Amino acid sequence: MAQCTIGSRQLATMVDDWSGRPVLVVGDPMLDDWHFTTSERLCREAPAPVLRLRDRQLAAGGAANTAVNLAALGGRSLLVAPVGADAGGDRLRDCLERAGVTDRTVTQPGRPTPVKRRLLADDQIVLREDEGDAAGPLPDDGVRRLLRALRGAVEEFGPRPALVICDYGLGALPEPARAWLVANRELFGTVTLDAHDLRPWRGLAPSAVTPSLAEAAHLLRRPSRPGDRAATAAAWLPALRERTGAAVVAVTLDSDGAIVGDGDGQPHRTHADPAAASHAVGAGDAYLAALTLALAAAAPTPLGAETAQLAAAVTLGGPGTCVCDRDALFAAADPAVTDAVGLAARVRRRRAQGDRVVFTNGCFDVLHRGHVRYLEQAAALGDVLVVAVNSDESVRRLKGPDRPVNPVEDRVAVLAALSCVDHVVVFEEDSPADLIATVRPEVYVKGGDYPPELVPEAPLVRRLGGQVHCVGYVPDRSTSAIIDRIRADASERAPSGTESDSQGPLR
C-alpha cells in the first residue's frame, strides 16, 4: 500500500467536516458483472480452459461507482444519469439502493445500460465482454428529461452542492447537458471533472480535474513519450490549468501515483504501489470521490491529494470493483484511530465474532507507568479495548488553561502504539456518554479507589447491559505530580526572574 502521510486526527477532522455533504454526480453509469471461476482442465474442442463458476458479483461502475464511493466515505450522494429500461438498469439501481445512493437516474427505453462483464479464473481476468457502449446520442425527449432531473436534483439538495462530472464518452452527457452545467456553474460549490476528453468542457472552471497522463497529452496535443512520467506531468501542470480553467489539476499515473498542483506552490507528488489489473477496476472512482469530498471540506491541496491516493490504495486488496469506505480510510491512516462512526462499525464486526468490548476514557496527557498498567488491566477484562480521549478543549475545561501539555494528536498516537489498545477515538464533550451509548460496552473501566456506584457513567452503562469496573491507581504515579516535578526542577535551574519563561513550553 502507498505510504500514508496523513495524521489520523487530521483525517478525522476532515472526514467529520465532509460527512453528510451533498454531492451530485452526473455522467456515464455502467454495471460491472464479475464472474469468479476456477479452472482445472482444458476443453476438448479448443485450447481453452473449462471454467466453473463459483461466485458472481454485480457492482455499480463508472459514474455510479463514484456515487457509491461518495456515500461509503460519508457524503450524501445523488446520481443523475440515463440508464436503459433493461435488466442491466434494474440491477444497477439495486446496487445504488444497497449503497445508500439517492437514485435519480432517468430511464431511456431502447437504450441499453452499459455492462462490463469480466470472467476471472483464479483472480486472473481471462475475458471481458462489453455491451451497451457508445449507444449514440440521447433522443430529444431523453435530453429534456435529463435536464429536468438535473434541475430537480439541485432543488432537492439546496444551495451550492458539490458536483462530480464523469464523462466517459458513452453519451450520458449530450451537448445540451454540458451547456447547462457550464452555464449554471454558480449553482455548485466544489466541482470536479473526470473526462476522457476535456475539450468539450472548456468554460466550466472546475475546482479540480483528474486526467490520466494520456488524457492530458490528448488535451495539450503533446506526445506522451516513455521516460519519467511524473516529471512530464509536473511540467504540463501550468498548461493544463490554463486549458481547463481548473484550480487544481491531478494527473493520475496509475502505479506511479499522481502529480497534483494548484498553482500556489510546487506540485505535490503522491505515490502508489503496483496492483494487479483485476484489483484496480474503479480505483479512479474512489480517488475522485475522496478528492471531491476533501476539497469540499476546504482541505489544502496536498492533504486532498494524499487522501485521494490513500482512498484508491486501500481498495486494491482483491479483484472486484473498488469501493473505499470511511472505516477503511481510517484503518489505512492508522489501524487503531477512528471516529465515532468508524468505531461503531468496527465494534459491530468484533461483537459479531463473539468478542467482549471494554471501554475506558481519560485525558492521558503525559503517559506514564500508571496509565500503562491501568490500560493493561482494562484490556484483560475483555477482547477489545476502546480508549476515548478528551480533546484539547475538553481537557482545558476539566484541568485548567495550562493543560494539556501534549496536544491530542500526540496523545492519540502514543495510546495507539500500545499493544493492549485496539481502538482510540477523540471526544469533544466533558463526558463520554454519547460514545458509550454508541459502543454499548460489555465492560466500562474507570480508574480510582472509589466504588463503581460513584462513577457518573455507571447508570448509563448498566442501562445498556454493561458492567462497571474500577481499577486502582499505581501508587505515587500521576500526571499532575510529574508536571509539578518538571516545573519545580525547571524553576530551580532557571536564573532569577526567568521562572515564567521556563514554564512557557509546558503550557
mmCIF file of C-alpha atoms in Angstrom, residues 177-416:
data_model
loop_
_atom_site.group_PDB
_atom_site.id
_atom_site.type_symbol
_atom_site.label_atom_id
_atom_site.label_comp_id
_atom_site.label_asym_id
_atom_site.label_seq_id
_atom_site.Cartn_x
_atom_site.Cartn_y
_atom_site.Cartn_z
ATOM 1 C CA ALA A 177 -26.480 18.858 -20.672
ATOM 2 C CA ARG A 178 -22.861 20.059 -20.840
ATOM 3 C CA ALA A 179 -24.017 23.535 -21.807
ATOM 4 C CA TRP A 180 -26.478 23.633 -18.900
ATOM 5 C CA LEU A 181 -23.833 22.589 -16.386
ATOM 6 C CA VAL A 182 -21.340 25.159 -17.706
ATOM 7 C CA ALA A 183 -23.953 27.946 -17.779
ATOM 8 C CA ASN A 184 -25.105 27.116 -14.233
ATOM 9 C CA ARG A 185 -21.687 26.662 -12.657
ATOM 10 C CA GLU A 186 -22.586 29.180 -9.921
ATOM 11 C CA LEU A 187 -25.239 26.776 -8.576
ATOM 12 C CA PHE A 188 -22.489 24.463 -7.326
ATOM 13 C CA GLY A 189 -19.690 24.704 -4.818
ATOM 14 C CA THR A 190 -16.837 22.279 -5.410
ATOM 15 C CA VAL A 191 -16.909 20.900 -8.969
ATOM 16 C CA THR A 192 -14.647 18.019 -10.025
ATOM 17 C CA LEU A 193 -14.365 16.745 -13.578
ATOM 18 C CA ASP A 194 -13.141 13.377 -14.818
ATOM 19 C CA ALA A 195 -13.425 13.185 -18.602
ATOM 20 C CA HIS A 196 -11.752 11.121 -21.277
ATOM 21 C CA ASP A 197 -11.888 14.231 -23.469
ATOM 22 C CA LEU A 198 -11.637 17.514 -21.567
ATOM 23 C CA ARG A 199 -12.016 19.767 -24.592
ATOM 24 C CA PRO A 200 -15.847 19.968 -24.604
ATOM 25 C CA TRP A 201 -15.768 21.235 -21.007
ATOM 26 C CA ARG A 202 -13.835 24.444 -21.610
ATOM 27 C CA GLY A 203 -15.576 27.248 -19.740
ATOM 28 C CA LEU A 204 -16.693 25.097 -16.793
ATOM 29 C CA ALA A 205 -13.986 26.448 -14.424
ATOM 30 C CA PRO A 206 -13.957 23.286 -12.280
ATOM 31 C CA SER A 207 -12.406 23.115 -8.847
ATOM 32 C CA ALA A 208 -10.356 20.104 -9.975
ATOM 33 C CA VAL A 209 -9.771 17.874 -12.989
ATOM 34 C CA THR A 210 -8.248 14.394 -12.842
ATOM 35 C CA PRO A 211 -6.857 13.430 -16.271
ATOM 36 C CA SER A 212 -4.602 10.484 -16.839
ATOM 37 C CA LEU A 213 -1.288 11.277 -18.497
ATOM 38 C CA ALA A 214 -2.695 10.055 -21.836
ATOM 39 C CA GLU A 215 -5.760 12.285 -21.468
ATOM 40 C CA ALA A 216 -3.545 15.234 -20.590
ATOM 41 C CA ALA A 217 -1.409 14.577 -23.671
ATOM 42 C CA HIS A 218 -4.546 14.443 -25.822
ATOM 43 C CA LEU A 219 -5.780 17.779 -24.469
ATOM 44 C CA LEU A 220 -2.425 19.511 -24.955
ATOM 45 C CA ARG A 221 -1.711 17.693 -28.252
ATOM 46 C CA ARG A 222 1.673 16.623 -26.969
ATOM 47 C CA PRO A 223 3.279 13.203 -27.310
ATOM 48 C CA SER A 224 3.430 11.087 -24.171
ATOM 49 C CA ARG A 225 6.949 9.707 -24.564
ATOM 50 C CA PRO A 226 8.497 6.944 -22.458
ATOM 51 C CA GLY A 227 10.545 8.192 -19.548
ATOM 52 C CA ASP A 228 9.881 9.964 -16.267
ATOM 53 C CA ARG A 229 6.105 10.254 -16.345
ATOM 54 C CA ALA A 230 5.981 12.210 -13.088
ATOM 55 C CA ALA A 231 8.385 14.848 -14.436
ATOM 56 C CA THR A 232 6.354 15.113 -17.628
ATOM 57 C CA ALA A 233 3.108 15.563 -15.692
ATOM 58 C CA ALA A 234 4.654 18.200 -13.436
ATOM 59 C CA ALA A 235 5.922 20.156 -16.451
ATOM 60 C CA TRP A 236 2.455 20.078 -18.016
ATOM 61 C CA LEU A 237 0.554 21.334 -14.963
ATOM 62 C CA PRO A 238 0.575 25.077 -15.837
ATOM 63 C CA ALA A 239 -0.698 24.409 -19.363
ATOM 64 C CA LEU A 240 -3.353 22.029 -18.053
ATOM 65 C CA ARG A 241 -4.590 24.564 -15.537
ATOM 66 C CA GLU A 242 -4.762 27.217 -18.252
ATOM 67 C CA ARG A 243 -6.555 24.990 -20.774
ATOM 68 C CA THR A 244 -9.109 23.594 -18.303
ATOM 69 C CA GLY A 245 -9.582 26.627 -16.056
ATOM 70 C CA ALA A 246 -9.284 24.270 -13.089
ATOM 71 C CA ALA A 247 -7.999 25.453 -9.734
ATOM 72 C CA VAL A 248 -6.439 22.030 -9.073
ATOM 73 C CA VAL A 249 -5.086 19.550 -11.630
ATOM 74 C CA ALA A 250 -4.377 15.966 -10.576
ATOM 75 C CA VAL A 251 -2.611 13.965 -13.273
ATOM 76 C CA THR A 252 -3.038 10.316 -12.347
ATOM 77 C CA LEU A 253 -0.206 7.923 -13.181
ATOM 78 C CA ASP A 254 -1.608 4.528 -12.132
ATOM 79 C CA SER A 255 1.059 2.663 -10.142
ATOM 80 C CA ASP A 256 3.268 5.775 -10.199
ATOM 81 C CA GLY A 257 0.766 7.707 -8.085
ATOM 82 C CA ALA A 258 -0.205 11.213 -9.150
ATOM 83 C CA ILE A 259 1.107 14.740 -9.653
ATOM 84 C CA VAL A 260 -1.181 17.376 -8.174
ATOM 85 C CA GLY A 261 -0.833 21.153 -8.402
ATOM 86 C CA ASP A 262 -2.894 24.250 -7.733
ATOM 87 C CA GLY A 263 -0.511 26.988 -8.839
ATOM 88 C CA ASP A 264 0.250 28.107 -5.278
ATOM 89 C CA GLY A 265 3.435 26.128 -4.848
ATOM 90 C CA GLN A 266 5.466 23.176 -6.009
ATOM 91 C CA PRO A 267 3.499 20.236 -7.444
ATOM 92 C CA HIS A 268 2.657 17.594 -4.874
ATOM 93 C CA ARG A 269 3.670 14.016 -5.679
ATOM 94 C CA THR A 270 1.740 11.086 -4.253
ATOM 95 C CA HIS A 271 2.908 7.503 -4.509
ATOM 96 C CA ALA A 272 1.210 4.173 -5.116
ATOM 97 C CA ASP A 273 2.127 0.516 -5.138
ATOM 98 C CA PRO A 274 1.662 -1.722 -8.194
ATOM 99 C CA ALA A 275 -1.516 -3.805 -8.235
ATOM 100 C CA ALA A 276 -2.983 -6.461 -10.481
ATOM 101 C CA ALA A 277 -5.292 -5.072 -13.153
ATOM 102 C CA SER A 278 -8.219 -7.075 -11.763
ATOM 103 C CA HIS A 279 -7.687 -5.379 -8.394
ATOM 104 C CA ALA A 280 -7.695 -1.813 -9.732
ATOM 105 C CA VAL A 281 -11.078 -1.620 -11.501
ATOM 106 C CA GLY A 282 -12.777 1.510 -10.188
ATOM 107 C CA ALA A 283 -9.816 2.737 -8.125
ATOM 108 C CA GLY A 284 -10.031 6.016 -10.044
ATOM 109 C CA ASP A 285 -13.637 6.383 -8.876
ATOM 110 C CA ALA A 286 -12.516 6.088 -5.256
ATOM 111 C CA TYR A 287 -9.766 8.645 -5.957
ATOM 112 C CA LEU A 288 -12.236 11.092 -7.498
ATOM 113 C CA ALA A 289 -14.769 10.689 -4.673
ATOM 114 C CA ALA A 290 -12.211 11.276 -1.910
ATOM 115 C CA LEU A 291 -10.629 14.249 -3.693
ATOM 116 C CA THR A 292 -14.059 15.832 -4.170
ATOM 117 C CA LEU A 293 -15.002 15.455 -0.511
ATOM 118 C CA ALA A 294 -11.612 16.710 0.682
ATOM 119 C CA LEU A 295 -11.813 19.844 -1.471
ATOM 120 C CA ALA A 296 -15.449 20.375 -0.436
ATOM 121 C CA ALA A 297 -14.222 20.302 3.162
ATOM 122 C CA ALA A 298 -11.704 23.057 2.272
ATOM 123 C CA ALA A 299 -8.711 20.762 2.765
ATOM 124 C CA PRO A 300 -5.359 22.060 1.492
ATOM 125 C CA THR A 301 -4.450 20.633 -1.888
ATOM 126 C CA PRO A 302 -1.626 18.342 -0.600
ATOM 127 C CA LEU A 303 -3.946 16.881 2.044
ATOM 128 C CA GLY A 304 -6.684 16.341 -0.542
ATOM 129 C CA ALA A 305 -4.175 14.668 -2.852
ATOM 130 C CA GLU A 306 -2.905 12.320 -0.138
ATOM 131 C CA THR A 307 -6.452 11.480 0.933
ATOM 132 C CA ALA A 308 -7.456 10.645 -2.630
ATOM 133 C CA GLN A 309 -4.367 8.479 -3.152
ATOM 134 C CA LEU A 310 -4.996 6.673 0.119
ATOM 135 C CA ALA A 311 -8.631 6.001 -0.835
ATOM 136 C CA ALA A 312 -7.527 4.493 -4.134
ATOM 137 C CA ALA A 313 -4.803 2.425 -2.476
ATOM 138 C CA VAL A 314 -6.970 0.771 0.175
ATOM 139 C CA THR A 315 -9.334 -0.629 -2.475
ATOM 140 C CA LEU A 316 -6.688 -2.756 -4.198
ATOM 141 C CA GLY A 317 -6.722 -5.782 -1.907
ATOM 142 C CA GLY A 318 -8.501 -8.122 -4.305
ATOM 143 C CA PRO A 319 -10.454 -8.441 -7.539
ATOM 144 C CA GLY A 320 -13.757 -6.649 -7.974
ATOM 145 C CA THR A 321 -14.980 -3.089 -8.348
ATOM 146 C CA CYS A 322 -13.139 -0.799 -5.931
ATOM 147 C CA VAL A 323 -15.074 0.901 -3.138
ATOM 148 C CA CYS A 324 -13.415 2.720 -0.224
ATOM 149 C CA ASP A 325 -15.456 3.406 2.904
ATOM 150 C CA ARG A 326 -14.553 5.748 5.722
ATOM 151 C CA ASP A 327 -13.583 2.939 8.090
ATOM 152 C CA ALA A 328 -11.104 1.543 5.569
ATOM 153 C CA LEU A 329 -9.699 5.046 5.108
ATOM 154 C CA PHE A 330 -9.149 5.436 8.855
ATOM 155 C CA ALA A 331 -7.670 1.966 9.136
ATOM 156 C CA ALA A 332 -5.162 2.774 6.394
ATOM 157 C CA ALA A 333 -4.151 6.046 8.041
ATOM 158 C CA ASP A 334 -3.893 4.403 11.466
ATOM 159 C CA PRO A 335 -5.300 0.954 12.224
ATOM 160 C CA ALA A 336 -6.177 1.968 15.789
ATOM 161 C CA VAL A 337 -7.508 5.513 15.437
ATOM 162 C CA THR A 338 -11.029 6.187 14.200
ATOM 163 C CA ASP A 339 -14.049 8.458 14.654
ATOM 164 C CA ALA A 340 -17.405 7.662 16.242
ATOM 165 C CA VAL A 341 -18.971 6.283 13.046
ATOM 166 C CA GLY A 342 -15.947 4.171 12.167
ATOM 167 C CA LEU A 343 -15.705 2.949 15.755
ATOM 168 C CA ALA A 344 -19.322 1.782 15.698
ATOM 169 C CA ALA A 345 -18.650 -0.247 12.548
ATOM 170 C CA ARG A 346 -15.503 -1.843 13.971
ATOM 171 C CA VAL A 347 -17.198 -2.720 17.243
ATOM 172 C CA ARG A 348 -20.122 -4.293 15.385
ATOM 173 C CA ARG A 349 -17.739 -6.539 13.471
ATOM 174 C CA ARG A 350 -15.842 -7.591 16.589
ATOM 175 C CA ARG A 351 -19.016 -8.228 18.560
ATOM 176 C CA ALA A 352 -20.393 -10.326 15.707
ATOM 177 C CA GLN A 353 -17.320 -12.527 16.192
ATOM 178 C CA GLY A 354 -18.289 -13.017 19.847
ATOM 179 C CA ASP A 355 -15.760 -10.555 21.271
ATOM 180 C CA ARG A 356 -16.300 -8.727 24.573
ATOM 181 C CA VAL A 357 -15.829 -4.945 24.317
ATOM 182 C CA VAL A 358 -14.137 -2.934 27.086
ATOM 183 C CA PHE A 359 -14.362 0.876 27.138
ATOM 184 C CA THR A 360 -12.427 3.443 29.109
ATOM 185 C CA ASN A 361 -11.700 7.143 28.802
ATOM 186 C CA GLY A 362 -9.417 9.891 30.049
ATOM 187 C CA CYS A 363 -7.075 12.744 29.176
ATOM 188 C CA PHE A 364 -3.875 10.640 29.115
ATOM 189 C CA ASP A 365 -1.872 13.849 28.937
ATOM 190 C CA VAL A 366 1.583 12.656 29.992
ATOM 191 C CA LEU A 367 1.513 8.893 29.606
ATOM 192 C CA HIS A 368 3.298 7.122 32.461
ATOM 193 C CA ARG A 369 3.647 3.726 34.094
ATOM 194 C CA GLY A 370 0.366 4.106 35.948
ATOM 195 C CA HIS A 371 -1.529 4.679 32.708
ATOM 196 C CA VAL A 372 0.067 1.665 31.041
ATOM 197 C CA ARG A 373 -0.690 -0.646 33.985
ATOM 198 C CA TYR A 374 -4.255 0.666 34.130
ATOM 199 C CA LEU A 375 -4.832 0.054 30.406
ATOM 200 C CA GLU A 376 -3.334 -3.438 30.599
ATOM 201 C CA GLN A 377 -5.723 -4.322 33.418
ATOM 202 C CA ALA A 378 -8.637 -2.892 31.438
ATOM 203 C CA ALA A 379 -7.704 -4.902 28.337
ATOM 204 C CA ALA A 380 -7.588 -8.098 30.419
ATOM 205 C CA LEU A 381 -11.313 -7.733 31.167
ATOM 206 C CA GLY A 382 -12.353 -8.410 27.560
ATOM 207 C CA ASP A 383 -11.245 -8.944 23.980
ATOM 208 C CA VAL A 384 -11.352 -5.390 22.531
ATOM 209 C CA LEU A 385 -10.179 -2.270 24.365
ATOM 210 C CA VAL A 386 -11.581 1.073 23.215
ATOM 211 C CA VAL A 387 -9.938 4.189 24.653
ATOM 212 C CA ALA A 388 -11.795 7.501 24.372
ATOM 213 C CA VAL A 389 -9.543 10.548 24.703
ATOM 214 C CA ASN A 390 -10.602 14.058 25.716
ATOM 215 C CA SER A 391 -9.936 16.697 23.062
ATOM 216 C CA ASP A 392 -7.654 19.622 23.905
ATOM 217 C CA GLU A 393 -10.605 21.930 24.607
ATOM 218 C CA SER A 394 -12.229 19.306 26.791
ATOM 219 C CA VAL A 395 -9.005 18.875 28.777
ATOM 220 C CA ARG A 396 -8.749 22.634 29.298
ATOM 221 C CA ARG A 397 -12.274 22.759 30.669
ATOM 222 C CA LEU A 398 -11.549 19.881 33.056
ATOM 223 C CA LYS A 399 -7.947 20.590 34.055
ATOM 224 C CA GLY A 400 -7.415 24.318 33.542
ATOM 225 C CA PRO A 401 -5.729 26.566 30.968
ATOM 226 C CA ASP A 402 -2.262 25.028 31.473
ATOM 227 C CA ARG A 403 -3.400 21.630 30.208
ATOM 228 C CA PRO A 404 -2.965 19.582 28.158
ATOM 229 C CA VAL A 405 0.800 19.555 27.977
ATOM 230 C CA ASN A 406 0.656 17.325 24.881
ATOM 231 C CA PRO A 407 -1.791 18.006 22.020
ATOM 232 C CA VAL A 408 -4.419 15.417 21.226
ATOM 233 C CA GLU A 409 -2.587 14.218 18.095
ATOM 234 C CA ASP A 410 0.403 13.221 20.230
ATOM 235 C CA ARG A 411 -1.703 11.691 22.993
ATOM 236 C CA VAL A 412 -3.658 9.609 20.487
ATOM 237 C CA ALA A 413 -0.520 8.434 18.673
ATOM 238 C CA VAL A 414 1.121 7.216 21.892
ATOM 239 C CA LEU A 415 -2.012 5.375 23.026
ATOM 240 C CA ALA A 416 -2.473 3.758 19.619
#
